[in-house]
Amino acid sequence: EKGVVQGLKVVGKIDLDQLKKKKKKVKKEETKEEKKEESKKEEVVSEEKDKKEPKTPEKKEEKKEEKKEKAEDENLIRMKTPELRGLKQLGKIDLSKFDKKKPSKEKKAEDKTPKPRTADSNTKRKRRRKRRKINPDQVLRHQNKGRGKKSGDDVKEISEKEIEDKIKATIAKLKTGVKSKRQKIRKESKISKRERAEVVESIDSGKVLEVSEFITVSELASVMDVPVTDIIMTCMNLGVIVSINQRIEKDIIELVTEEYGFEVNFIAADEIDDFADDIVDAEEDLVHRAPIVTVMGHVDHGKTSLLDFIRKENVVDGEAGGITQHVGAYEVNLGPGKTITFLDTPGHEAFTAMRARGAKVTDIVIIVIAADDKIMPQTKEAISHSQAAGVSMIFAINKIDKPGADPERIKQELASMNLLIEEWGGKYQSQDISAKTGTGVDELLEKVFLEAEMLELKANPNRLSIGTVLEATLDKGKGYVTNVLVQNGSLKIGSLIVAGSYFGKIKAMFDDTGKRIKKAGPSKPVKVLGMNGAAQAGERFKEFENEKEAKNIAAKIAMITREQQSRSKKRISLEEIGRRLKMDDFKELNLIVKADMDGTAEALSDSLIKLSIPELQVNVIHKGVGQISESDVLLASASNGIIIGFQVRPSGNARKIAEKEGIDIKTYSIIYEAIDQVKLAMKGMLEPTQEERIKGLVDVREIFKISKVGTIAGCYVQEGVIDRNSFVRVVRNGIVIYPTKENQKVSLSSLKRFKNDAKEVKAGMECGLMVENFNDIKVGDQIEAFEIVSIEKELE
């Protein structure tokens, strides 16, 4: 067998026809171990599926095939290769076992009891949990489902409290208005849309920064969430060298934030978050408060007279010039539960800022209009302030007892301004009154209470106070006296308050009648002592528990205010310097304004600054409250200014220094007198304008040339008059031929009538004249005689 094979050797032959007739199933040779494993597998499968399953006739067929194969030629060499045998049946499953049947009630109870987990349970297929959105209403409905009375359950007694809770829940559900599924879906869609809009808005608002002016580089970096080094590099690229703690100006802040895609909103010192009312009052803590009513209108229309009648006092006689120049705050008690806080505002045009402040802190505005007058500019301004503040308006048409009073005409004017009163089908209340006799005043107050009732004004007296500064003054014996209006909470002696850049601990409080009080609730105007400075009128004040916190906030605002004042001073540009040098007559009037109240000082300063014209700039270099002091005089001396005192007087030392230094101190008690006097002073400082005025027109009719004398013109005076001192110009065919130089003025060298010298020659008369240094005069020329007139400039 191990020898070399020589060619192919025929071992045996296979008859293919016989093989086709046989079944094509060949059992591969199996070892004893393979047969044992297969038999074991068949036993396990048969035990799991069906023990009673009958045996298949497959084994008999296999035995027959083996016998036939043995009968074949033993010399046939077979290759051990796998062969396909078709599908092999391993077992059967009875599907009838898996038919779903409705379990009986007894079965249900059994199924509910938890079954112990067997070892086979781990082999079962795990169920995949489907995620779905959970609706709270459906969860509640599902929880409540099937909680009805069941057979065998004990009847539970319901308490009265549960019944009440159930009724309240039902009423609340009815109030929501969700009556059907469609309404519910609609409501849910609205809520989802609103939530999406809020999310979008919050994303957009993230790109808007709210910062105070003159913020430091490090603060800006923290707000923008950007490294400080990046901010410094950005500033360097813009050509500005800054350090980490340096304050940067508004323009630089805008450029830097724009580089990083932010928008910036600048907030003033009084709008800092530290002054925001961060206390949320619970509904049960709120109580009704008195309405705050501001009286507005034109000057002399009877605002203070109306308040005098209501208060049964006489304030008008105490006002200088009979006009109101301060914001007056009064609390009027008209009976049990009928208290009103009135704010009396000035009607003069200089007090625009005061009227705007009055509209901001008020609930209701009474617009007083005189029936014998018309709606004046200050009345329109007061209406605009009220509409901008969004407060209710009541029109009081005053002076109906005067002859010539026509309330209907006032109502027509209001209608033309789109302000319809209730009588004419509008929404605004009005009342015809007479502040002098008291006619209609009670009806006006009833309308105020009705309006207040509709507004449902409430406040919490048991909390830290917050409010507005109305006025501030410096009293020699009391120090700084601040008039404040409490808007929420209660102000007490010992309270720590901050107003703008000033803070203080309240040492004493007085009501509007001057009586000492210990506590002031909402809507109450009081005068407080203890502030360390004169707070600006209109500032918000807030009470703090911690003195250190109050000092820090006041210092922070003071620093920002100082930066604003120092950097907001006008810097003169090169172009402006050139313009002033070119004008050669530019002047400045420096003023120092001192007044008894901060609001008055502000109003007077604003009015004086508005008087500025291109040739004369009015600068208020300092304004303050209180007596004119030595420092004010020294400041006026250094700046070559004038001191304007409004209802204040200089101290003895200040007066002596002013006389020594030659400083002018002007004191006034009526605001428009101060404004008029400053106007006169400005007129005196202005250079009068030079104007040309034509005096006469002369025709040349004949020429006389005399040697050693020159050319004499025989003339006829057409119109006007020509005199010896007149300036003249020679006009030929409508063109000036002499003088031709700019600003050159020539006069007559001689003027004669016949052979006599004449001072002047009137129209219709003949004369002879010689023009100075001009001999080229011809027949037909015209000579214009004119003079230069100085005219004082008028201030607008």
Coordinates of C-alpha atoms in Angstrom, one line a residue, residues 230-743:
D230 CA -10.1 89.0 27.1
I231 CA -11.8 92.3 28.1
I232 CA -8.4 94.0 28.6
M233 CA -7.2 92.8 25.2
T234 CA -10.4 94.0 23.5
C235 CA -10.0 97.4 25.1
M236 CA -6.3 97.5 23.9
N237 CA -7.5 96.6 20.3
L238 CA -9.9 99.6 20.6
G239 CA -6.9 101.8 21.6
V240 CA -7.8 102.1 25.3
I241 CA -5.4 100.9 28.0
V242 CA -7.3 99.7 31.1
S243 CA -6.5 97.9 34.3
I244 CA -8.5 95.2 36.1
N245 CA -10.1 97.6 38.6
Q246 CA -10.4 100.6 36.4
R247 CA -13.9 102.0 35.7
I248 CA -14.6 102.3 32.0
E249 CA -16.9 104.8 30.3
K250 CA -20.3 104.2 28.7
D251 CA -19.0 104.4 25.1
I252 CA -16.2 101.8 25.8
I253 CA -18.7 99.5 27.5
E254 CA -21.0 99.6 24.5
L255 CA -18.1 98.8 22.1
V256 CA -16.8 95.9 24.2
T257 CA -20.2 94.3 24.7
E258 CA -20.9 94.6 21.0
E259 CA -17.7 92.7 20.3
Y260 CA -19.1 89.7 22.3
G261 CA -22.6 90.0 20.8
F262 CA -24.3 91.5 23.9
E263 CA -26.8 94.3 24.1
V264 CA -26.4 96.7 27.1
N265 CA -29.0 98.7 29.0
F266 CA -27.6 101.3 31.4
I267 CA -29.4 101.8 34.7
A268 CA -29.1 105.0 36.8
A269 CA -27.9 105.0 40.3
D270 CA -31.4 105.1 41.7
E271 CA -32.4 102.1 39.7
I272 CA -29.9 99.7 41.2
D273 CA -31.3 96.3 42.3
D274 CA -30.6 97.1 45.9
F275 CA -33.6 99.5 45.8
A276 CA -36.0 97.0 44.2
D277 CA -38.8 95.9 46.4
D278 CA -37.8 92.3 46.8
I279 CA -40.3 91.4 49.6
V280 CA -43.4 89.5 48.3
D281 CA -46.4 90.3 50.5
A282 CA -48.8 87.5 51.3
E283 CA -52.4 88.2 50.5
E284 CA -53.6 87.8 54.1
D285 CA -51.0 90.4 55.3
L286 CA -52.4 93.1 53.0
V287 CA -54.8 95.7 54.3
H288 CA -56.6 98.7 52.7
R289 CA -54.6 101.9 52.5
A290 CA -55.5 105.5 51.9
P291 CA -55.4 106.8 48.3
I292 CA -52.6 109.1 47.3
V293 CA -54.1 112.0 45.3
T294 CA -52.0 114.6 43.4
V295 CA -53.6 117.9 42.5
M296 CA -52.2 119.3 39.2
G297 CA -53.1 122.2 36.9
H298 CA -52.0 125.6 35.5
V299 CA -50.6 128.3 37.8
D300 CA -53.4 130.4 39.5
H301 CA -56.2 127.9 38.5
G302 CA -57.0 127.2 42.2
K303 CA -55.2 124.0 43.2
T304 CA -54.0 125.2 46.6
S305 CA -57.3 127.0 47.3
L306 CA -59.1 123.7 46.7
L307 CA -56.9 121.9 49.2
D308 CA -57.3 124.8 51.7
F309 CA -61.0 124.4 51.6
I310 CA -60.7 120.6 52.1
R311 CA -58.2 121.0 55.0
K312 CA -60.0 124.1 56.4
E313 CA -56.7 125.9 56.4
N314 CA -55.1 128.8 54.4
V315 CA -51.8 127.8 52.7
V316 CA -52.2 130.3 49.8
D317 CA -51.5 133.3 52.1
G318 CA -48.3 131.7 53.2
E319 CA -46.9 131.2 49.7
A320 CA -44.6 133.9 48.3
G321 CA -46.4 135.7 45.4
G322 CA -49.5 133.6 46.0
I323 CA -48.0 130.7 43.9
T324 CA -47.0 127.2 45.1
Q325 CA -43.2 126.6 44.8
H326 CA -42.9 123.3 46.8
V327 CA -44.6 119.9 46.8
G328 CA -47.0 119.9 49.7
A329 CA -48.1 116.7 51.3
Y330 CA -51.2 116.6 53.5
E331 CA -53.2 113.9 55.1
V332 CA -56.9 114.7 55.4
N333 CA -59.3 112.6 57.5
L334 CA -62.9 113.0 56.3
G335 CA -64.5 110.4 58.6
P336 CA -64.1 106.8 59.8
G337 CA -62.2 104.9 57.1
K338 CA -62.1 108.0 54.9
T339 CA -58.5 109.3 54.7
I340 CA -56.9 110.8 51.7
T341 CA -53.2 111.8 51.2
F342 CA -53.0 114.9 49.0
L343 CA -50.0 116.1 47.1
D344 CA -50.1 119.7 46.0
T345 CA -47.7 120.4 43.0
P346 CA -46.6 123.7 41.6
G347 CA -48.2 124.9 38.4
H348 CA -45.4 127.2 37.1
E349 CA -43.6 125.9 34.0
A350 CA -40.3 125.8 35.9
F351 CA -41.6 122.9 38.0
T352 CA -42.0 120.3 35.3
A353 CA -39.8 117.8 37.1
M354 CA -41.9 118.2 40.3
R355 CA -45.1 117.5 38.4
A356 CA -43.6 114.4 36.8
R357 CA -42.5 113.1 40.3
G358 CA -46.0 113.8 41.7
A359 CA -47.6 111.7 38.9
K360 CA -45.2 108.7 39.6
V361 CA -46.0 108.3 43.3
T362 CA -49.8 108.9 43.1
D363 CA -52.8 106.7 42.6
I364 CA -55.3 109.4 41.4
V365 CA -54.7 112.8 39.8
I366 CA -57.1 115.7 40.1
I367 CA -56.6 118.1 37.1
V368 CA -57.9 121.5 38.2
I369 CA -59.0 123.8 35.3
A370 CA -60.4 127.3 35.7
A371 CA -63.8 127.7 34.0
D372 CA -63.1 131.3 33.1
D373 CA -59.8 130.3 31.3
K374 CA -58.8 127.7 28.8
I375 CA -56.7 124.5 28.9
M376 CA -53.2 126.0 29.3
P377 CA -49.8 124.4 28.4
Q378 CA -49.1 123.3 32.0
T379 CA -52.5 121.7 32.1
K380 CA -51.7 119.7 29.0
E381 CA -48.3 118.8 30.4
A382 CA -50.0 117.5 33.6
I383 CA -52.4 115.4 31.6
S384 CA -49.4 113.9 29.7
H385 CA -47.6 113.1 32.9
S386 CA -50.7 111.4 34.3
Q387 CA -51.2 109.3 31.1
A388 CA -47.5 108.3 31.0
A389 CA -47.7 107.2 34.6
G390 CA -50.9 105.3 33.9
V391 CA -52.9 106.8 36.8
S392 CA -56.6 107.6 37.0
M393 CA -57.6 111.2 36.3
I394 CA -60.5 113.3 37.6
F395 CA -61.2 116.7 36.2
A396 CA -62.2 119.5 38.6
I397 CA -63.5 122.5 36.7
N398 CA -63.0 125.4 39.2
K399 CA -64.2 129.0 39.5
I400 CA -67.7 128.3 38.3
D401 CA -68.9 131.2 40.5
K402 CA -66.9 133.8 38.6
P403 CA -68.6 135.8 35.9
G404 CA -67.7 134.6 32.4
A405 CA -67.2 131.0 33.6
D406 CA -68.1 128.4 31.0
P407 CA -67.6 124.8 32.1
E408 CA -69.1 123.4 28.9
R409 CA -66.4 125.1 26.8
I410 CA -63.7 123.3 29.0
K411 CA -65.4 120.0 28.4
Q412 CA -65.4 120.6 24.7
E413 CA -61.7 121.3 24.8
L414 CA -61.1 118.1 26.7
A415 CA -63.2 116.2 24.1
S416 CA -61.0 117.7 21.3
M417 CA -58.0 116.2 23.2
N418 CA -59.7 112.8 23.1
L419 CA -60.6 113.0 26.8
L420 CA -64.3 112.3 27.0
I421 CA -65.9 112.8 30.5
E422 CA -68.6 110.4 31.8
E423 CA -71.4 112.8 31.1
W424 CA -70.5 112.7 27.4
G425 CA -70.1 109.0 27.3
G426 CA -66.4 108.8 28.2
K427 CA -64.5 107.1 31.0
Y428 CA -63.2 110.2 32.9
Q429 CA -65.0 111.6 35.9
S430 CA -65.4 115.4 36.2
Q431 CA -67.0 117.8 38.7
D432 CA -67.8 121.5 38.5
I433 CA -66.6 123.2 41.7
S434 CA -65.8 126.4 43.4
A435 CA -62.9 126.2 45.8
K436 CA -63.8 129.6 47.2
T437 CA -67.4 128.8 48.2
G438 CA -67.0 125.0 48.4
T439 CA -69.7 124.2 45.8
G440 CA -69.2 120.7 44.4
V441 CA -66.2 119.8 46.6
D442 CA -68.1 117.1 48.6
E443 CA -69.2 115.5 45.3
L444 CA -65.6 115.6 44.0
L445 CA -64.3 113.8 47.1
E446 CA -67.0 111.1 46.7
K447 CA -65.8 110.5 43.2
V448 CA -62.2 110.2 44.6
F449 CA -63.3 107.6 47.1
L450 CA -65.3 105.8 44.3
E451 CA -62.2 105.7 42.1
A452 CA -60.0 104.5 45.0
E453 CA -62.5 101.7 45.8
M454 CA -62.3 100.5 42.2
L455 CA -58.5 100.4 42.3
E456 CA -58.5 98.2 45.5
L457 CA -55.4 99.9 47.1
K458 CA -53.7 97.6 49.6
A459 CA -50.4 97.5 51.5
N460 CA -48.6 95.5 54.2
P461 CA -47.9 97.6 57.3
N462 CA -45.9 94.9 59.0
R463 CA -42.7 94.9 57.0
L464 CA -39.7 97.1 56.1
S465 CA -40.8 100.4 54.7
I466 CA -40.2 101.7 51.1
G467 CA -41.3 105.0 49.7
T468 CA -40.3 108.2 47.9
V469 CA -38.5 111.4 48.9
L470 CA -40.7 114.5 48.2
E471 CA -38.5 117.3 49.4
A472 CA -35.3 117.8 51.5
T473 CA -34.1 120.9 53.3
L474 CA -31.4 122.0 55.8
D475 CA -32.7 123.4 59.0
K476 CA -30.2 125.3 61.2
G477 CA -31.4 123.7 64.5
K478 CA -32.6 120.3 63.2
G479 CA -30.2 119.5 60.5
Y480 CA -31.4 117.8 57.3
V481 CA -35.2 117.5 57.2
T482 CA -36.5 115.1 54.6
N483 CA -40.1 115.0 53.5
V484 CA -41.0 111.4 52.6
L485 CA -44.1 109.5 51.5
V486 CA -44.3 105.9 52.9
Q487 CA -45.8 103.7 50.1
N488 CA -45.5 100.3 51.8
G489 CA -44.5 99.0 55.2
S490 CA -44.2 101.1 58.3
L491 CA -41.5 103.7 59.1
K492 CA -40.5 103.9 62.8
I493 CA -38.1 105.9 64.9
G494 CA -34.7 104.1 64.8
S495 CA -35.3 102.8 61.3
L496 CA -32.2 102.7 59.0
I497 CA -33.1 104.1 55.6
V498 CA -31.1 104.8 52.4
A499 CA -32.2 107.5 49.9
G500 CA -29.9 107.9 46.9
S501 CA -26.3 108.4 48.1
Y502 CA -27.5 109.4 51.6
F503 CA -28.4 107.2 54.6
G504 CA -29.4 107.8 58.2
K505 CA -31.1 106.5 61.4
I506 CA -34.4 108.2 62.0
K507 CA -34.2 110.3 65.2
A508 CA -37.6 112.0 65.0
M509 CA -40.7 112.1 62.9
F510 CA -43.4 114.7 62.4
D511 CA -46.7 114.6 60.5
D512 CA -47.9 117.3 58.1
T513 CA -49.3 119.3 61.1
G514 CA -46.0 119.3 62.9
K515 CA -47.0 116.8 65.5
R516 CA -44.4 114.3 66.7
I517 CA -45.2 110.7 65.8
K518 CA -43.4 107.3 66.4
K519 CA -44.7 105.3 63.5
A520 CA -45.9 106.1 59.9
G521 CA -47.8 103.5 58.0
P522 CA -48.6 103.2 54.2
S523 CA -49.8 106.3 52.3
K524 CA -48.6 108.7 55.2
P525 CA -46.5 111.7 54.5
V526 CA -43.9 112.5 57.2
K527 CA -40.9 114.7 57.9
V528 CA -37.9 112.7 59.2
L529 CA -34.7 113.9 60.9
G530 CA -31.4 112.0 60.9
M531 CA -30.3 111.8 57.3
N532 CA -26.6 112.7 56.6
G533 CA -27.5 114.8 53.6
A534 CA -30.2 116.4 51.5
A535 CA -31.6 113.6 49.4
Q536 CA -32.7 114.5 45.9
A537 CA -36.4 115.0 45.4
G538 CA -38.0 112.0 43.7
E539 CA -35.4 109.5 45.0
R540 CA -36.7 106.1 46.3
F541 CA -35.9 105.4 49.9
K542 CA -35.7 101.9 51.4
E543 CA -35.4 100.6 54.9
F544 CA -32.6 98.2 55.9
E545 CA -32.1 96.0 58.9
N546 CA -28.3 96.1 58.8
E547 CA -26.4 99.4 59.2
K548 CA -23.4 98.1 57.4
E549 CA -25.4 97.1 54.4
A550 CA -27.1 100.5 54.3
K551 CA -23.8 102.3 54.4
N552 CA -22.3 100.1 51.7
I553 CA -25.3 100.7 49.3
A554 CA -25.2 104.5 50.0
A555 CA -21.4 104.6 49.3
K556 CA -21.8 102.6 46.1
I557 CA -24.5 105.0 44.8
A558 CA -22.4 108.0 45.9
M559 CA -19.4 106.7 43.9
I560 CA -21.4 106.1 40.8
T561 CA -23.0 109.6 41.1
R562 CA -19.6 111.2 41.5
E563 CA -18.3 109.4 38.4
Q564 CA -21.3 110.5 36.4
Q565 CA -20.9 114.2 37.5
S566 CA -17.2 114.3 36.9
R567 CA -17.4 112.6 33.5
S568 CA -20.6 114.3 32.3
K569 CA -19.0 117.8 32.5
K570 CA -18.9 119.1 28.9
R571 CA -15.4 118.9 27.4
I572 CA -14.9 121.6 24.8
S573 CA -13.8 120.1 21.5
L574 CA -11.2 121.7 19.2
E575 CA -14.0 122.6 16.8
E576 CA -15.9 124.3 19.6
I577 CA -12.8 126.3 20.6
G578 CA -12.3 127.3 17.0
R579 CA -15.9 128.4 16.7
R580 CA -15.7 130.5 19.8
L581 CA -12.4 132.2 18.8
K582 CA -14.0 132.9 15.4
M583 CA -17.0 134.5 17.1
D584 CA -14.7 136.6 19.3
D585 CA -17.7 137.5 21.5
F586 CA -18.5 134.2 23.2
K587 CA -19.3 134.7 26.9
E588 CA -20.2 132.5 29.9
L589 CA -22.3 133.2 32.9
N590 CA -21.4 131.1 35.9
L591 CA -24.1 130.7 38.6
I592 CA -24.2 129.2 42.0
V593 CA -27.8 128.3 43.1
K594 CA -28.8 127.8 46.7
A595 CA -32.4 127.2 47.7
D596 CA -34.5 126.1 50.7
M597 CA -35.6 122.8 49.1
D598 CA -33.8 120.4 46.8
G599 CA -36.7 120.3 44.4
T600 CA -36.8 124.1 44.1
A601 CA -33.0 124.2 43.6
E602 CA -33.4 121.7 40.8
A603 CA -36.3 123.5 39.1
L604 CA -34.5 126.9 39.2
S605 CA -31.2 125.4 37.9
D606 CA -33.0 123.7 35.0
S607 CA -34.9 126.9 34.1
L608 CA -31.7 129.0 34.2
I609 CA -29.7 126.5 32.0
K610 CA -32.5 126.7 29.4
L611 CA -31.8 130.4 28.9
S612 CA -28.4 129.6 27.2
I613 CA -28.0 130.9 23.7
P614 CA -25.1 130.3 21.2
E615 CA -23.3 133.5 22.2
L616 CA -23.8 133.1 25.9
Q617 CA -23.6 129.9 27.9
V618 CA -25.3 129.7 31.3
N619 CA -23.4 127.3 33.6
V620 CA -24.8 126.2 37.0
I621 CA -21.5 125.2 38.6
H622 CA -23.0 124.3 41.9
K623 CA -26.5 123.9 43.4
G624 CA -27.4 123.1 46.9
V625 CA -29.7 123.3 49.8
G626 CA -29.4 125.7 52.8
Q627 CA -27.8 129.0 53.8
I628 CA -25.3 130.7 51.5
S629 CA -22.0 129.8 53.1
E630 CA -18.4 131.1 52.8
S631 CA -17.4 128.2 50.6
D632 CA -20.1 129.3 48.1
V633 CA -18.7 132.8 48.0
L634 CA -15.1 131.5 47.5
L635 CA -16.3 129.2 44.7
A636 CA -18.0 132.2 43.0
S637 CA -14.8 134.2 43.4
A638 CA -12.7 131.5 41.8
S639 CA -15.1 131.0 38.9
N640 CA -16.1 134.6 38.4
G641 CA -19.7 133.7 39.1
I642 CA -22.9 135.1 40.6
I643 CA -24.7 133.6 43.6
I644 CA -28.5 133.1 43.2
G645 CA -30.3 132.5 46.5
F646 CA -33.9 131.3 46.5
Q647 CA -35.6 131.9 49.9
V648 CA -32.3 131.6 51.6
R649 CA -29.9 134.3 53.0
P650 CA -26.1 134.5 53.3
S651 CA -24.4 134.1 56.7
G652 CA -22.6 137.0 58.3
N653 CA -19.1 135.8 57.3
A654 CA -20.3 135.0 53.8
R655 CA -21.7 138.5 53.3
K656 CA -18.4 140.1 54.5
I657 CA -16.3 137.9 52.2
A658 CA -18.6 138.7 49.2
E659 CA -18.2 142.5 49.8
K660 CA -14.4 142.1 50.0
E661 CA -14.2 139.9 46.9
G662 CA -16.8 141.9 45.0
I663 CA -19.1 138.9 44.5
D664 CA -22.7 139.7 43.6
I665 CA -25.3 137.8 45.8
K666 CA -28.9 138.0 44.5
T667 CA -31.8 136.6 46.7
Y668 CA -35.3 136.0 45.5
S669 CA -38.5 134.5 46.9
I670 CA -40.5 134.1 43.7
I671 CA -39.0 131.8 41.0
Y672 CA -40.0 133.8 37.9
E673 CA -38.5 137.0 39.4
A674 CA -35.1 135.2 39.6
I675 CA -35.4 134.0 36.0
D676 CA -36.3 137.5 34.7
Q677 CA -33.4 139.1 36.6
V678 CA -30.9 136.6 35.1
K679 CA -32.4 137.3 31.7
L680 CA -31.6 141.1 32.2
A681 CA -28.1 140.3 33.3
M682 CA -27.6 138.2 30.2
K683 CA -28.8 141.0 28.0
G684 CA -26.3 143.3 29.6
M685 CA -23.5 140.8 28.8
L686 CA -24.4 140.4 25.2
E687 CA -22.8 142.7 22.5
P688 CA -25.6 144.6 20.7
T689 CA -25.9 143.7 17.0
Q690 CA -25.0 146.4 14.4
E691 CA -27.6 147.0 11.7
E692 CA -27.6 149.3 8.7
R693 CA -30.5 151.6 8.3
I694 CA -31.0 153.6 5.0
K695 CA -31.7 157.3 5.6
G696 CA -32.0 158.7 2.1
L697 CA -31.5 158.3 -1.7
V698 CA -29.9 160.9 -3.8
D699 CA -29.7 161.2 -7.7
V700 CA -26.7 162.8 -9.4
R701 CA -27.9 165.2 -12.1
E702 CA -24.8 167.3 -12.9
I703 CA -21.0 167.1 -12.5
F704 CA -18.6 170.0 -11.6
K705 CA -14.9 169.3 -11.7
I706 CA -12.8 171.9 -9.8
S707 CA -9.1 171.8 -9.8
K708 CA -7.4 171.3 -6.5
V709 CA -10.8 170.5 -5.0
G710 CA -12.1 167.5 -6.9
T711 CA -15.5 166.4 -8.4
I712 CA -18.6 168.0 -7.0
A713 CA -21.9 166.3 -7.7
G714 CA -25.1 168.4 -8.2
C715 CA -27.8 166.2 -6.7
Y716 CA -31.5 165.9 -6.1
V717 CA -32.8 164.2 -2.9
Q718 CA -35.3 161.6 -4.0
E719 CA -36.4 160.3 -0.6
G720 CA -35.5 160.4 3.0
V721 CA -32.8 162.8 4.2
I722 CA -29.0 163.1 3.8
D723 CA -26.9 164.7 6.5
R724 CA -23.3 165.7 6.9
N725 CA -22.4 162.7 9.2
S726 CA -24.1 160.0 7.0
F727 CA -22.2 157.1 5.6
V728 CA -22.7 156.9 1.8
R729 CA -22.1 154.5 -1.0
V730 CA -22.1 155.2 -4.8
V731 CA -24.4 152.9 -6.9
R732 CA -24.2 152.7 -10.7
N733 CA -26.7 150.6 -12.6
G734 CA -27.6 148.8 -9.4
I735 CA -24.0 147.9 -8.6
V736 CA -22.0 149.4 -5.8
I737 CA -18.8 151.0 -7.3
Y738 CA -17.6 152.7 -4.1
P739 CA -16.6 151.6 -1.5
T740 CA -15.7 148.1 -2.7
K741 CA -13.7 146.9 0.3
E742 CA -15.4 144.8 2.9
N743 CA -16.5 146.7 6.1

